Amino acid sequence: MRSLDSTGATELQEPGPSQLLPDDVLPDPHEEPAAAEVAGAPGPGRCSLCRSLPCGWCSERAKKKAPCPGLGLFYTLLSAFLFSVGSMFVKKVQDIHAVEISAFRCVFQMLVIIPCLIYRKTGFIGPKGQRMFLILRGTLGSAAMILLYYAFQATSLADATVITFSSPVFTSLFAWIFLKEKYSLWDALFTLFTITGVILIVRPPFLFGSNPERMEGSYSVHLKGTFAAIGHAVLAALTLVILKKMGKSVDYFLSIWYYVILGLVECVIILSILGEWSLPFCGLDRLFLILIGLFGLGGQVFLTKAIQIEKAGLVAIMKTMDVVFAFIFQIIFFNDVPTWWTVGGALCVVASSIGAAIRKWCQSSK
């Protein structure tokens, strides 16, 4: 989720539109560095592995199977669908606190990550110079997940999903502050569009009168959910800046390991303070908790596959289908028709996200 973790990026990285990796992440397997010639690379026409004339075995091994056209976009669409279904289950589980749902998800992901770390032999601590960044990534990422789940419970599914899509705007701003990346007038324009969209969704009384249109629950609860969604967007953006700072020096699964461990610790501490810890009594709620973990993990897997075989800009644009699915599920399963204010706000936020994704795509392709 931009939601389920759209944290996920921030967990198994639940990224937002501008949080995706650039198109040149994976090196070309056929690219031969110039240094290889100096080191005595085989002459033209010779096999680079056995240093003889081309052999059938090496030629077949060197071939790269081209992915099916449109498969990456299909994976992205499927990922958006799975994240939205997981978000819907979070909304359905109203008798369990959002922090407790986060704790169950951390436990579920931990059971998946531990075998992966053992298989990859990366260890459980990480490089000495990166441990502070790993701790920050885990702490902020898990806090973003908790806020996201609270937003789903406190306000409508569509409102929470749309607001979380403002994360790319904060990512550009924090990258400018902490990583000294360029912040252009286009970025400022996208920020203005996003703020406008959020205002249309929140509909503060001092702008829209003291009697806002009908919304789910009381206005105070709706406001708390809105601030939680904004908090998620901010923390998710900070998490992505930290991940970019670490680069490829830290294994991907190790980053997730810190996320689930510190997230579980956070959840236990918060639940102990609030006194909200309780096992679900209803069998349906237990099923929902399992499905939240399964759909969240499935969404991350398909999103990762999409990034590997498709251009990041196209994946970012297709990722906005999260919002479409959120509106559909809200109408069908919760009988809650969004207001025109919400639709207008969604258009502003989504337009901002798509614009940021297209601009980043054009910059990376130059």
Short mmCIF file of N, CA and C in Angstrom, two decimals, residues 42 45-55:
data_model
loop_
_atom_site.label_atom_id
_atom_site.label_comp_id
_atom_site.label_asym_id
_atom_site.label_seq_id
_atom_site.Cartn_x
_atom_site.Cartn_y
_atom_site.Cartn_z
N PRO A 42 39.83 -11.55 -24.38
CA PRO A 42 39.96 -12.28 -25.64
C PRO A 42 39.72 -11.37 -26.83
N GLY A 45 35.72 -12.11 -31.79
CA GLY A 45 35.30 -13.41 -32.28
C GLY A 45 35.54 -14.55 -31.33
N ARG A 46 36.20 -14.27 -30.20
CA ARG A 46 36.48 -15.34 -29.24
C ARG A 46 35.53 -15.26 -28.06
N CYS A 47 35.31 -16.40 -27.46
CA CYS A 47 34.39 -16.48 -26.31
C CYS A 47 35.04 -15.83 -25.10
N SER A 48 34.29 -15.03 -24.37
CA SER A 48 34.84 -14.34 -23.21
C SER A 48 34.99 -15.26 -22.01
N LEU A 49 34.40 -16.45 -22.04
CA LEU A 49 34.49 -17.37 -20.91
C LEU A 49 35.59 -18.41 -21.11
N CYS A 50 35.60 -19.08 -22.26
CA CYS A 50 36.59 -20.13 -22.48
C CYS A 50 37.75 -19.67 -23.34
N ARG A 51 37.75 -18.39 -23.82
CA ARG A 51 38.83 -17.78 -24.60
C ARG A 51 39.16 -18.57 -25.87
N SER A 52 38.16 -19.23 -26.41
CA SER A 52 38.34 -19.92 -27.67
C SER A 52 37.36 -19.32 -28.67
N LEU A 53 37.33 -19.91 -29.87
CA LEU A 53 36.36 -19.44 -30.83
C LEU A 53 34.95 -19.64 -30.28
N PRO A 54 33.98 -18.87 -30.73
CA PRO A 54 32.63 -18.93 -30.14
C PRO A 54 32.12 -20.36 -30.04
N CYS A 55 31.62 -20.70 -28.87
CA CYS A 55 31.06 -22.04 -28.65
C CYS A 55 29.56 -21.91 -28.44
#
